[in-house]
């Protein structure tokens, strides 16, 4: 790795380079086959908007570690907070001896999540763990067991979370049976719904299915992603989510927002729920919460969270003190650097340029999203059949030219844009230049 890192996209070798190729050979002998990687290069360092590999290549980062490093990779304030905490103590387990950082993160979550009601939080390690604990809360608080989720949803890879996740391959294939009493209903997917279907009509379709399949009196919670992530960056039609929340209130069920990917400024609001003035009963967070360290949370109405008996929450590493220090620093960066505004500015650039690109290429079916969470759905020209092969070719072509771009979607046909919220505008525009070149070559 060169001692001086380039400050722009830079290719010093082929992709992958010789050092990455050597590590890939070692990986095949040591790492389980089921662990995949989207790009065959090995990271060495990172700067705002750039990921450097061990061969000296510099990639423009449009992935943010799957939405984790929103404040930037190795953000100086986060690094300083982590260093200070590591020098004090690395672990006690909050269940054994508590510490102030855990409490301070919970206080921040009470202040930041939607609604001014009294709240409580529990801190955990991963998004899937938080999802499972939200289900525990919902069942304890309501005395019911049925959990309702949406088509195209993604909620994690543990057994219960996989049961809530829609896509079979590669996530669920061969891993069943999954936890029972999980029920899936249609979502609002404006690009693929019947033309003209409103959010309210899509909600009625979902709720009719719910009543047929489950019965309203049995539902503990409806769990939604305000913007679906892995499912394809799907933004439901206006009115869809408010109608589901209204149904929950009428039937004594909880409305739970999985904001793991969409939370913490990503969509141009602190939480994507705010775009439709939603106040969820429970909010699930992870990813960007701690600037790259493993930390997740469930935050909700005090009386609901406190329905869980003493000792009902736990986990050896949940709310680790180093991760809490990172979270407090990350939240302060989001606040002082006005990353909500940054996400909106990134979105303005992406939507303007990508929608202009879509005019030239019928294979771009839709550009959608909120803020700095943008998806481009690739289809076969002349219709709406998912163009998974073309999407994969585009992502790979971008990677070969120094732009780290990934795909998503139930049909793997959506290019997903999740840049760090501190990406310099010049890097973002250079990345889109590359994407335009690749589209002009591969979609012509």
Tab-separated table of C-alpha atoms in Angstrom:
chain	number	residue	atom	x	y	z
A	1	UNK	CA	0.000	0.000	0.000
A	2	UNK	CA	1.527	3.375	-0.990
A	3	UNK	CA	2.405	5.709	1.885
A	4	UNK	CA	0.627	8.568	0.092
A	5	UNK	CA	-2.994	7.753	-0.726
A	6	UNK	CA	-4.623	9.345	-3.772
A	7	UNK	CA	-7.478	11.751	-3.053
A	8	UNK	CA	-9.498	10.732	-6.094
A	9	UNK	CA	-10.474	7.608	-8.002
A	10	UNK	CA	-7.278	5.854	-8.991
A	11	UNK	CA	-6.403	2.536	-10.596
A	12	UNK	CA	-2.866	1.316	-9.888
A	13	UNK	CA	-3.459	-2.261	-11.056
A	14	UNK	CA	-6.046	-4.503	-12.611
A	15	UNK	CA	-9.113	-5.339	-10.556
A	16	UNK	CA	-8.363	-7.374	-8.555
A	17	UNK	CA	-4.686	-6.549	-8.195
A	18	UNK	CA	-1.977	-9.119	-7.415
A	19	UNK	CA	-2.068	-8.676	-3.633
A	20	UNK	CA	-5.851	-8.988	-3.511
A	21	UNK	CA	-5.657	-12.044	-5.764
A	22	UNK	CA	-3.159	-13.636	-3.413
A	23	UNK	CA	-5.395	-13.043	-0.425
A	24	UNK	CA	-8.337	-14.436	-2.353
A	25	UNK	CA	-6.444	-17.702	-2.747
A	26	UNK	CA	-5.765	-17.753	0.998
A	27	UNK	CA	-9.410	-16.952	1.651
A	28	UNK	CA	-10.624	-19.971	-0.288
A	29	UNK	CA	-8.560	-22.187	2.008
A	30	UNK	CA	-9.684	-20.556	5.259
A	31	UNK	CA	-13.064	-18.809	4.931
A	32	UNK	CA	-16.366	-20.647	4.594
A	33	UNK	CA	-17.767	-20.676	1.044
A	34	UNK	CA	-21.072	-19.187	2.163
A	35	UNK	CA	-19.462	-15.838	3.019
A	36	UNK	CA	-19.691	-13.765	-0.129
A	37	UNK	CA	-18.081	-10.471	-1.181
A	38	UNK	CA	-19.362	-8.149	-3.876
A	39	UNK	CA	-15.929	-6.927	-4.977
A	40	UNK	CA	-12.750	-9.072	-5.078
A	41	UNK	CA	-10.457	-6.403	-3.592
A	42	UNK	CA	-9.078	-6.254	-0.060
A	43	UNK	CA	-9.449	-3.001	1.856
A	44	UNK	CA	-6.434	-1.248	3.335
A	45	UNK	CA	-7.698	2.225	4.286
A	46	UNK	CA	-10.493	4.702	3.682
A	47	UNK	CA	-11.048	8.435	3.347
A	48	UNK	CA	-14.316	10.364	2.958
A	49	UNK	CA	-15.892	8.802	-0.109
A	50	UNK	CA	-12.883	6.637	-1.019
A	51	UNK	CA	-11.946	3.048	-0.272
A	52	UNK	CA	-8.280	2.101	-0.816
A	53	UNK	CA	-7.242	-1.491	-1.461
A	54	UNK	CA	-3.971	-3.254	-0.690
A	55	UNK	CA	-2.817	-2.859	-4.319
A	56	UNK	CA	-3.013	0.931	-4.200
A	57	UNK	CA	-6.319	1.297	-6.030
A	58	UNK	CA	-8.768	3.939	-4.809
A	59	UNK	CA	-12.488	3.321	-5.331
A	60	UNK	CA	-15.261	5.859	-5.001
A	61	UNK	CA	-17.412	4.333	-2.296
A	62	UNK	CA	-21.138	4.236	-3.093
A	63	UNK	CA	-21.787	1.444	-0.594
A	64	UNK	CA	-20.690	2.798	2.829
A	65	UNK	CA	-20.222	-0.729	4.118
A	66	UNK	CA	-23.917	-1.389	3.318
A	67	UNK	CA	-24.980	1.944	4.759
A	68	UNK	CA	-22.904	1.780	7.942
A	69	UNK	CA	-20.240	4.458	7.504
A	70	UNK	CA	-22.597	7.381	6.918
A	71	UNK	CA	-20.314	9.784	8.820
A	72	UNK	CA	-17.333	8.550	6.823
A	73	UNK	CA	-15.030	5.609	7.282
A	74	UNK	CA	-12.543	6.149	10.129
A	75	UNK	CA	-14.185	9.517	10.859
A	76	UNK	CA	-11.710	11.448	13.055
A	77	UNK	CA	-14.160	12.215	15.866
A	78	UNK	CA	-15.302	8.599	15.991
A	79	UNK	CA	-11.711	7.335	15.976
A	80	UNK	CA	-10.801	9.685	18.829
A	81	UNK	CA	-13.769	8.583	20.923
A	82	UNK	CA	-12.981	4.920	20.332
A	83	UNK	CA	-9.328	5.376	21.235
A	84	UNK	CA	-10.213	7.137	24.457
A	85	UNK	CA	-12.719	4.462	25.481
A	86	UNK	CA	-10.414	1.571	24.585
A	87	UNK	CA	-7.795	3.099	26.857
A	88	UNK	CA	-10.256	3.110	29.757
A	89	UNK	CA	-12.003	-0.263	29.430
A	90	UNK	CA	-13.247	-2.398	26.567
A	91	UNK	CA	-15.956	-4.463	28.226
A	92	UNK	CA	-17.749	-5.147	31.467
A	93	UNK	CA	-21.107	-6.376	30.114
A	94	UNK	CA	-23.864	-3.940	31.020
A	95	UNK	CA	-25.647	-6.852	32.724
A	96	UNK	CA	-22.723	-7.113	35.132
A	97	UNK	CA	-21.525	-3.558	35.713
A	98	UNK	CA	-23.257	-0.689	33.889
A	99	UNK	CA	-21.518	2.361	32.435
A	100	UNK	CA	-22.560	5.833	31.415
A	101	UNK	CA	-22.165	5.444	27.640
A	102	UNK	CA	-25.038	2.959	27.412
A	103	UNK	CA	-27.364	5.364	29.206
A	104	UNK	CA	-26.223	8.323	27.103
A	105	UNK	CA	-26.899	6.484	23.833
A	106	UNK	CA	-30.388	5.565	25.057
A	107	UNK	CA	-30.989	9.220	25.951
A	108	UNK	CA	-29.947	10.287	22.449
A	109	UNK	CA	-32.285	7.709	20.916
A	110	UNK	CA	-35.170	8.996	23.039
A	111	UNK	CA	-34.536	12.514	21.777
A	112	UNK	CA	-33.941	11.673	18.111
A	113	UNK	CA	-36.553	9.055	17.226
A	114	UNK	CA	-39.992	10.288	16.129
A	115	UNK	CA	-42.483	11.360	18.796
A	116	UNK	CA	-42.184	13.354	22.001
A	117	UNK	CA	-43.631	10.639	24.259
A	118	UNK	CA	-41.610	9.000	27.006
A	119	UNK	CA	-39.347	6.297	25.596
A	120	UNK	CA	-37.033	3.488	26.633
A	121	UNK	CA	-34.314	1.668	24.664
A	122	UNK	CA	-32.332	-1.545	24.774
A	123	UNK	CA	-28.932	-1.755	23.083
A	124	UNK	CA	-27.781	-4.830	21.197
A	125	UNK	CA	-25.113	-5.777	18.663
A	126	UNK	CA	-26.646	-6.429	15.228
A	127	UNK	CA	-29.672	-5.421	13.224
A	128	UNK	CA	-31.088	-8.929	13.200
A	129	UNK	CA	-30.722	-9.133	16.979
A	130	UNK	CA	-32.620	-5.867	17.308
A	131	UNK	CA	-35.383	-7.147	15.023
A	132	UNK	CA	-35.780	-10.270	17.149
A	133	UNK	CA	-35.936	-8.217	20.337
A	134	UNK	CA	-38.558	-5.919	18.819
A	135	UNK	CA	-40.680	-9.005	18.170
A	136	UNK	CA	-40.186	-10.068	21.790
A	137	UNK	CA	-41.349	-6.644	22.950
A	138	UNK	CA	-44.409	-6.703	20.699
A	139	UNK	CA	-45.475	-10.122	21.916
A	140	UNK	CA	-44.890	-9.285	25.565
A	141	UNK	CA	-46.737	-5.978	25.333
A	142	UNK	CA	-49.782	-7.240	23.412
A	143	UNK	CA	-50.099	-10.831	24.594
A	144	UNK	CA	-50.399	-11.842	20.935
A	145	UNK	CA	-48.012	-13.783	18.736
A	146	UNK	CA	-48.665	-13.007	15.042
A	147	UNK	CA	-46.110	-10.814	13.273
A	148	UNK	CA	-47.018	-9.272	9.909
A	149	UNK	CA	-44.358	-8.243	7.397
A	150	UNK	CA	-44.360	-7.022	3.808
A	151	UNK	CA	-43.426	-8.525	0.494
A	152	UNK	CA	-39.856	-7.626	-0.596
A	153	UNK	CA	-38.884	-7.082	3.061
A	154	UNK	CA	-35.436	-7.741	4.472
A	155	UNK	CA	-34.998	-7.960	8.243
A	156	UNK	CA	-31.836	-10.013	8.776
A	157	UNK	CA	-30.245	-13.451	8.718
A	158	UNK	CA	-31.015	-15.081	12.073
A	159	UNK	CA	-33.805	-17.657	12.111
A	160	UNK	CA	-36.652	-15.387	13.178
A	161	UNK	CA	-35.389	-12.506	11.046
A	162	UNK	CA	-35.054	-14.824	8.038
A	163	UNK	CA	-38.662	-15.827	8.521
A	164	UNK	CA	-39.511	-12.132	8.229
A	165	UNK	CA	-37.300	-11.675	5.153
A	166	UNK	CA	-38.963	-12.178	1.777
A	167	UNK	CA	-36.186	-13.183	-0.607
A	168	UNK	CA	-35.344	-16.866	-0.684
A	169	UNK	CA	-32.003	-17.143	-2.500
A	170	UNK	CA	-29.426	-16.697	-1.189
A	171	UNK	CA	-30.741	-15.680	2.219
A	172	UNK	CA	-33.176	-18.461	3.150
A	173	UNK	CA	-32.458	-21.366	0.823
A	174	UNK	CA	-31.858	-24.570	2.777
A	175	UNK	CA	-32.113	-22.995	6.244
A	176	UNK	CA	-35.732	-23.733	7.222
A	177	UNK	CA	-37.942	-24.357	9.020
A	178	UNK	CA	-38.255	-20.794	10.260
A	179	UNK	CA	-39.968	-19.385	13.320
A	180	UNK	CA	-43.771	-19.708	13.110
A	181	UNK	CA	-46.590	-17.150	13.169
A	182	UNK	CA	-44.977	-14.777	10.682
A	183	UNK	CA	-47.288	-13.623	7.904
A	184	UNK	CA	-46.492	-11.751	4.684
A	185	UNK	CA	-48.829	-9.355	2.892
A	186	UNK	CA	-48.419	-7.275	-0.285
A	187	UNK	CA	-46.529	-4.013	-0.040
A	188	UNK	CA	-46.845	-0.804	-2.021
A	189	UNK	CA	-44.427	-0.980	-4.949
A	190	UNK	CA	-45.534	1.892	-7.193
A	191	UNK	CA	-43.398	0.876	-10.179
A	192	UNK	CA	-44.902	-2.635	-10.263
A	193	UNK	CA	-48.368	-2.096	-8.784
A	194	UNK	CA	-51.378	-1.693	-11.082
A	195	UNK	CA	-51.169	1.686	-12.779
A	196	UNK	CA	-52.762	4.414	-10.706
A	197	UNK	CA	-52.973	2.403	-7.485
A	198	UNK	CA	-52.803	4.812	-4.552
A	199	UNK	CA	-51.095	4.198	-1.247
A	200	UNK	CA	-54.453	3.865	0.450
A	201	UNK	CA	-55.583	1.282	-2.097
A	202	UNK	CA	-52.356	-0.682	-1.662
A	203	UNK	CA	-52.888	-0.590	2.090
A	204	UNK	CA	-56.427	-1.875	1.688
A	205	UNK	CA	-55.085	-4.770	-0.393
A	206	UNK	CA	-52.551	-5.592	2.326
A	207	UNK	CA	-55.039	-5.287	5.184
A	208	UNK	CA	-57.624	-7.453	3.443
A	209	UNK	CA	-54.976	-10.150	3.077
A	210	UNK	CA	-54.036	-9.702	6.732
A	211	UNK	CA	-57.606	-10.126	7.910
A	212	UNK	CA	-58.058	-13.242	5.763
A	213	UNK	CA	-54.796	-14.902	6.718
A	214	UNK	CA	-54.333	-13.878	10.343
A	215	UNK	CA	-57.273	-12.026	11.854
A	216	UNK	CA	-56.740	-8.583	13.350
A	217	UNK	CA	-57.223	-9.762	16.933
A	218	UNK	CA	-54.162	-12.016	16.647
A	219	UNK	CA	-51.637	-9.470	15.378
A	220	UNK	CA	-48.916	-8.356	17.772
A	221	UNK	CA	-47.192	-6.050	15.274
A	222	UNK	CA	-46.802	-4.983	11.689
A	223	UNK	CA	-43.090	-4.528	10.973
A	224	UNK	CA	-42.168	-2.294	8.028
A	225	UNK	CA	-39.128	-0.671	6.441
A	226	UNK	CA	-40.198	2.919	5.658
A	227	UNK	CA	-37.942	2.603	2.608
A	228	UNK	CA	-37.243	-1.002	1.740
A	229	UNK	CA	-33.516	-1.631	1.437
A	230	UNK	CA	-32.414	-5.034	0.185
A	231	UNK	CA	-35.849	-5.428	-1.446
A	232	UNK	CA	-34.914	-2.753	-3.977
A	233	UNK	CA	-35.009	0.701	-2.344
A	234	UNK	CA	-38.771	0.744	-2.693
A	235	UNK	CA	-40.561	3.881	-1.491
A	236	UNK	CA	-44.237	3.082	-0.831
A	237	UNK	CA	-46.892	5.318	-2.329
A	238	UNK	CA	-47.972	8.187	-0.058
A	239	UNK	CA	-50.623	7.090	2.391
A	240	UNK	CA	-49.669	3.410	2.473
A	241	UNK	CA	-47.731	3.418	5.739
A	242	UNK	CA	-50.077	5.849	7.548
A	243	UNK	CA	-52.993	3.540	6.695
A	244	UNK	CA	-51.140	0.566	8.200
A	245	UNK	CA	-50.372	2.572	11.312
A	246	UNK	CA	-54.015	3.623	11.651
A	247	UNK	CA	-55.071	-0.015	11.401
A	248	UNK	CA	-52.606	-0.939	14.150
A	249	UNK	CA	-54.036	1.699	16.465
A	250	UNK	CA	-57.591	0.533	15.819
A	251	UNK	CA	-56.741	-3.131	16.441
A	252	UNK	CA	-54.347	-2.891	19.377
A	253	UNK	CA	-51.287	-3.980	17.371
A	254	UNK	CA	-47.913	-2.258	17.341
A	255	UNK	CA	-46.548	-0.378	14.358
A	256	UNK	CA	-42.822	-1.128	14.175
A	257	UNK	CA	-40.402	0.742	11.897
A	258	UNK	CA	-37.250	-1.093	10.879
A	259	UNK	CA	-34.986	1.913	10.276
A	260	UNK	CA	-31.785	-0.131	10.253
A	261	UNK	CA	-30.787	1.090	6.793
A	262	UNK	CA	-32.945	4.197	6.412
A	263	UNK	CA	-32.217	5.796	9.792
A	264	UNK	CA	-29.714	8.417	10.930
A	265	UNK	CA	-29.991	11.082	8.234
A	266	UNK	CA	-29.767	8.671	5.281
A	267	UNK	CA	-33.019	9.750	3.610
A	268	UNK	CA	-32.754	13.477	4.294
A	269	UNK	CA	-34.455	13.185	7.677
A	270	UNK	CA	-33.165	11.718	10.904
A	271	UNK	CA	-35.536	8.817	10.286
A	272	UNK	CA	-37.420	7.893	7.139
A	273	UNK	CA	-40.642	7.608	9.149
A	274	UNK	CA	-40.645	11.393	9.398
A	275	UNK	CA	-41.359	11.835	5.687
A	276	UNK	CA	-44.980	10.864	6.332
A	277	UNK	CA	-45.155	12.101	9.942
A	278	UNK	CA	-45.211	8.549	11.280
A	279	UNK	CA	-44.618	7.986	14.981
A	280	UNK	CA	-43.906	4.259	15.334
A	281	UNK	CA	-44.513	2.407	18.576
A	282	UNK	CA	-41.055	0.831	18.182
A	283	UNK	CA	-38.070	1.929	16.083
A	284	UNK	CA	-35.284	-0.521	15.215
A	285	UNK	CA	-31.848	0.953	14.476
A	286	UNK	CA	-28.330	-0.294	13.681
A	287	UNK	CA	-25.910	0.264	10.746
A	288	UNK	CA	-25.031	4.001	10.816
A	289	UNK	CA	-25.683	4.281	14.556
A	290	UNK	CA	-22.070	3.668	15.613
A	291	UNK	CA	-19.920	4.725	12.685
A	292	UNK	CA	-18.737	1.237	11.806
A	293	UNK	CA	-18.807	-0.511	15.171
A	294	UNK	CA	-21.454	-3.158	15.934
A	295	UNK	CA	-24.351	-1.569	17.788
A	296	UNK	CA	-28.105	-1.772	17.378
A	297	UNK	CA	-31.138	-0.696	19.372
A	298	UNK	CA	-34.855	-0.993	19.902
A	299	UNK	CA	-36.472	2.250	21.042
A	300	UNK	CA	-40.128	2.592	21.890
A	301	UNK	CA	-42.913	3.887	24.042
A	302	UNK	CA	-41.973	3.502	27.683
A	303	UNK	CA	-45.012	1.446	28.652
A	304	UNK	CA	-44.447	-0.925	25.737
A	305	UNK	CA	-40.720	-1.419	26.290
A	306	UNK	CA	-41.260	-1.879	30.021
A	307	UNK	CA	-43.700	-4.729	29.388
A	308	UNK	CA	-40.636	-6.985	29.185
A	309	UNK	CA	-39.801	-8.498	32.558
A	310	UNK	CA	-36.539	-7.756	34.372
A	311	UNK	CA	-33.906	-9.975	32.786
A	312	UNK	CA	-35.899	-10.420	29.593
A	313	UNK	CA	-33.346	-8.384	27.635
A	314	UNK	CA	-29.707	-9.326	27.501
A	315	UNK	CA	-26.663	-10.333	25.504
A	316	UNK	CA	-22.999	-10.392	26.406
A	317	UNK	CA	-21.899	-7.719	23.934
A	318	UNK	CA	-25.075	-5.637	23.634
A	319	UNK	CA	-24.268	-1.963	24.082
A	320	UNK	CA	-20.519	-2.549	24.246
A	321	UNK	CA	-18.813	0.534	25.757
A	322	UNK	CA	-16.521	1.092	22.758
A	323	UNK	CA	-19.475	0.905	20.370
A	324	UNK	CA	-21.410	3.319	22.598
A	325	UNK	CA	-18.536	5.806	22.485
A	326	UNK	CA	-18.506	5.518	18.699
A	327	UNK	CA	-22.276	6.054	18.572
A	328	UNK	CA	-22.173	9.202	20.674
A	329	UNK	CA	-19.425	10.614	18.460
A	330	UNK	CA	-21.258	9.609	15.261
A	331	UNK	CA	-24.488	11.242	16.368
A	332	UNK	CA	-22.602	14.428	17.212
A	333	UNK	CA	-21.018	14.433	13.736
A	334	UNK	CA	-24.457	13.989	12.168
A	335	UNK	CA	-25.772	16.871	14.216
A	336	UNK	CA	-22.917	19.380	13.879
A	337	UNK	CA	-22.187	18.679	10.215
A	338	UNK	CA	-25.897	18.822	9.338
A	339	UNK	CA	-25.841	15.479	7.559
A	340	UNK	CA	-29.600	15.617	7.030
A	341	UNK	CA	-28.922	18.506	4.651
A	342	UNK	CA	-25.973	16.652	3.119
A	343	UNK	CA	-28.196	13.656	2.354
A	344	UNK	CA	-30.684	15.917	0.601
A	345	UNK	CA	-27.931	17.515	-1.484
A	346	UNK	CA	-26.571	14.087	-2.470
A	347	UNK	CA	-30.082	13.041	-3.430
A	348	UNK	CA	-30.548	16.156	-5.557
A	349	UNK	CA	-27.390	15.343	-7.501
A	350	UNK	CA	-28.214	11.667	-7.944
A	351	UNK	CA	-31.856	12.156	-8.916
A	352	UNK	CA	-31.078	14.939	-11.383
A	353	UNK	CA	-28.315	13.092	-13.159
A	354	UNK	CA	-29.711	9.553	-13.012
A	355	UNK	CA	-33.162	10.584	-14.219
A	356	UNK	CA	-31.560	12.398	-17.136
A	357	UNK	CA	-29.667	9.184	-17.856
A	358	UNK	CA	-32.928	7.221	-17.733
A	359	UNK	CA	-34.339	9.371	-20.536
A	360	UNK	CA	-31.565	8.057	-22.802
A	361	UNK	CA	-31.845	4.423	-21.753
A	362	UNK	CA	-35.198	2.570	-21.715
A	363	UNK	CA	-33.493	-0.187	-19.700
A	364	UNK	CA	-33.564	2.168	-16.713
A	365	UNK	CA	-37.088	1.516	-15.564
A	366	UNK	CA	-37.161	3.788	-12.549
A	367	UNK	CA	-34.945	5.982	-10.390
A	368	UNK	CA	-36.351	6.123	-6.878
A	369	UNK	CA	-35.519	6.595	-3.222
A	370	UNK	CA	-35.168	9.324	-0.657
A	371	UNK	CA	-32.154	11.512	0.058
A	372	UNK	CA	-28.912	9.568	-0.210
A	373	UNK	CA	-30.723	6.226	-0.485
A	374	UNK	CA	-31.321	5.841	-4.207
A	375	UNK	CA	-32.122	2.833	-6.358
A	376	UNK	CA	-32.050	2.440	-10.148
A	377	UNK	CA	-34.206	-0.427	-11.386
A	378	UNK	CA	-32.851	-2.070	-14.551
A	379	UNK	CA	-35.342	-3.785	-16.840
A	380	UNK	CA	-35.334	-5.390	-20.246
A	381	UNK	CA	-36.055	-2.700	-22.860
A	382	UNK	CA	-39.613	-2.613	-24.096
A	383	UNK	CA	-41.163	-3.812	-20.846
A	384	UNK	CA	-40.680	-4.196	-17.129
A	385	UNK	CA	-39.148	-7.634	-16.956
A	386	UNK	CA	-36.305	-7.435	-14.398
A	387	UNK	CA	-32.904	-7.009	-16.025
A	388	UNK	CA	-30.762	-8.760	-13.439
A	389	UNK	CA	-27.972	-9.714	-15.844
A	390	UNK	CA	-27.637	-6.160	-17.128
A	391	UNK	CA	-27.589	-4.780	-13.570
A	392	UNK	CA	-24.823	-7.179	-12.589
A	393	UNK	CA	-22.790	-6.285	-15.674
A	394	UNK	CA	-23.172	-2.579	-14.932
A	395	UNK	CA	-22.077	-2.979	-11.318
A	396	UNK	CA	-19.050	-5.025	-12.343
A	397	UNK	CA	-18.086	-2.561	-15.090
A	398	UNK	CA	-18.235	0.307	-12.590
A	399	UNK	CA	-16.097	-1.636	-10.138
A	400	UNK	CA	-13.500	-2.280	-12.835
A	401	UNK	CA	-13.287	1.499	-13.355
A	402	UNK	CA	-12.940	2.361	-9.703
A	403	UNK	CA	-16.526	2.896	-8.515
A	404	UNK	CA	-17.822	0.628	-5.768
A	405	UNK	CA	-21.466	0.119	-6.757
A	406	UNK	CA	-23.641	-2.757	-5.545
A	407	UNK	CA	-26.999	-4.255	-6.500
A	408	UNK	CA	-30.144	-5.067	-4.553
A	409	UNK	CA	-33.751	-6.072	-5.151
A	410	UNK	CA	-35.827	-9.209	-5.000
A	411	UNK	CA	-34.767	-9.861	-8.599
A	412	UNK	CA	-31.199	-8.498	-8.106
A	413	UNK	CA	-31.866	-5.868	-10.765
A	414	UNK	CA	-31.542	-2.644	-8.785
A	415	UNK	CA	-28.366	-0.562	-8.617
A	416	UNK	CA	-28.163	0.825	-5.093
A	417	UNK	CA	-26.572	4.100	-4.117
A	418	UNK	CA	-25.593	4.446	-0.442
A	419	UNK	CA	-22.674	6.883	-0.446
A	420	UNK	CA	-21.261	8.193	2.811
A	421	UNK	CA	-23.029	11.399	3.712
A	422	UNK	CA	-19.677	13.200	3.782
A	423	UNK	CA	-18.685	12.288	0.223
A	424	UNK	CA	-17.142	15.306	-1.569
A	425	UNK	CA	-19.342	16.510	-4.460
A	426	UNK	CA	-16.482	16.093	-6.943
A	427	UNK	CA	-16.179	12.402	-6.091
A	428	UNK	CA	-19.921	11.871	-6.340
A	429	UNK	CA	-20.072	13.511	-9.757
A	430	UNK	CA	-17.064	11.534	-10.956
A	431	UNK	CA	-18.810	8.329	-9.891
A	432	UNK	CA	-21.915	9.275	-11.869
A	433	UNK	CA	-19.713	10.094	-14.863
A	434	UNK	CA	-18.409	6.520	-14.731
A	435	UNK	CA	-21.921	5.120	-14.376
A	436	UNK	CA	-23.043	7.127	-17.405
A	437	UNK	CA	-20.122	5.763	-19.443
A	438	UNK	CA	-20.956	2.197	-18.445
A	439	UNK	CA	-24.641	2.637	-19.219
A	440	UNK	CA	-23.863	4.154	-22.614
A	441	UNK	CA	-21.660	1.151	-23.430
A	442	UNK	CA	-23.741	-1.671	-21.960
A	443	UNK	CA	-27.319	-0.474	-22.373
A	444	UNK	CA	-27.007	0.950	-25.883
